[in-house]
Structures are given as C-alpha cells and as structure tokens.
mmCIF file of C-alpha atoms in Angstrom:
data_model
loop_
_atom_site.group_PDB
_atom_site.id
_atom_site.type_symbol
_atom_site.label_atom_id
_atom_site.label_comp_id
_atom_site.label_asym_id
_atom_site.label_seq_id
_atom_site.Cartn_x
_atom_site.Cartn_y
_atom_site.Cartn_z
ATOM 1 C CA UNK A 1 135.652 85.480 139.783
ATOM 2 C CA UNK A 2 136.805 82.420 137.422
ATOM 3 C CA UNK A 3 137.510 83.035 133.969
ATOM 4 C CA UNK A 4 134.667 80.873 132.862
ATOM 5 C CA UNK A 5 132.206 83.537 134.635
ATOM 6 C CA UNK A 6 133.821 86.905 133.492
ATOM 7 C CA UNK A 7 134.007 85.129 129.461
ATOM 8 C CA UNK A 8 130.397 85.326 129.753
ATOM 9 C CA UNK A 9 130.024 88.394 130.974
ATOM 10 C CA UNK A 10 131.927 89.500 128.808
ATOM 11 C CA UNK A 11 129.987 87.101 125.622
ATOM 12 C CA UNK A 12 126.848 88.798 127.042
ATOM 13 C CA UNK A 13 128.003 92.542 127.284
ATOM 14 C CA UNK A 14 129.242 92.067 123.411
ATOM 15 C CA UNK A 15 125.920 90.377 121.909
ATOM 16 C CA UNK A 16 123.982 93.198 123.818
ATOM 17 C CA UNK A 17 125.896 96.082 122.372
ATOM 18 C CA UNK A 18 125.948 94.451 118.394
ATOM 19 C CA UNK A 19 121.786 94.024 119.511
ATOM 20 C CA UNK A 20 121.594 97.425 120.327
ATOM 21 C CA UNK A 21 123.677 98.852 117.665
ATOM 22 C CA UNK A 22 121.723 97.195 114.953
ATOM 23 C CA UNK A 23 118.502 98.189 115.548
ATOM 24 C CA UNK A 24 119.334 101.621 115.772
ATOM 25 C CA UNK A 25 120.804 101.561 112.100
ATOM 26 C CA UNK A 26 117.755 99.787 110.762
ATOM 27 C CA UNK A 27 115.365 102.718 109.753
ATOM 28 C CA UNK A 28 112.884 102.351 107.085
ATOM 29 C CA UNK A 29 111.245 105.040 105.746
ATOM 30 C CA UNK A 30 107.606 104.545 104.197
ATOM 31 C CA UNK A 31 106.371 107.175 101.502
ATOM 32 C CA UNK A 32 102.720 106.393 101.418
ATOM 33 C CA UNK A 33 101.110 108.809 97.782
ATOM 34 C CA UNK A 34 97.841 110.299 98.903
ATOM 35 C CA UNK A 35 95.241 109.503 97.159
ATOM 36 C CA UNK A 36 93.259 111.613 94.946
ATOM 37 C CA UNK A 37 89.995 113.004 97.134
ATOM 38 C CA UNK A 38 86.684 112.849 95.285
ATOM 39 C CA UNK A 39 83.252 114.158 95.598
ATOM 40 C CA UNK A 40 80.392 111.759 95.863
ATOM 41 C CA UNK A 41 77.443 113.773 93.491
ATOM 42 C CA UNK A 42 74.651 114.674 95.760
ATOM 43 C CA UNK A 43 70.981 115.000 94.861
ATOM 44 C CA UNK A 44 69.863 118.068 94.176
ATOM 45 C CA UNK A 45 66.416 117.572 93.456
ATOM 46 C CA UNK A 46 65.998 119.305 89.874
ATOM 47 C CA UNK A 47 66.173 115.800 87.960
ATOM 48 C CA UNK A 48 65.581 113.047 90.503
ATOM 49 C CA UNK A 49 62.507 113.559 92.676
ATOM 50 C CA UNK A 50 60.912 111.297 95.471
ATOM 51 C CA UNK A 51 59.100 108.316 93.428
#
C-alpha cells in the first residue's frame, strides 16, 4: 500500500479510538429531590352536601 493510504488509516484508527475514549469518560450523574407527596382533601359529606 502507499504511504498516503496507510497515513489515513492510520489518521482514522487514532480519531476513532480518542472518539471512543471520550465518551466513555463523560458520565453525568443527575440527582433529581423527590418531591413532597400530598393528599388532595376528599368530601366526606358531613359539611358539604349535594346543592
């Protein structure tokens, strides 16, 4: 093969790995706070009737 061919084989191979290699340092880690459950009041009946 001429050089010209195997110095972009060899470009490629090299931009592939540093690709590679980069995304598997890049790990973000998202802390989401729950959020506080509440109770919606329900009807019981003793104060507010059917008007």
């Amino acid at each position: 093969m001429s050089n010209s061919i195997k110095s972009l084989l060899a470009l490629g191979l090299v931009a592939m790995l540093a690709a590679c290699a980069q995304q598997a340092e890049e790990e973000e880690y998202v802390v989401v706070e729950p959020e506080p459950i509440s109770v919606e009041p329900v009807s019981t009946g003793k104060y507010g009737g059917k008007y």
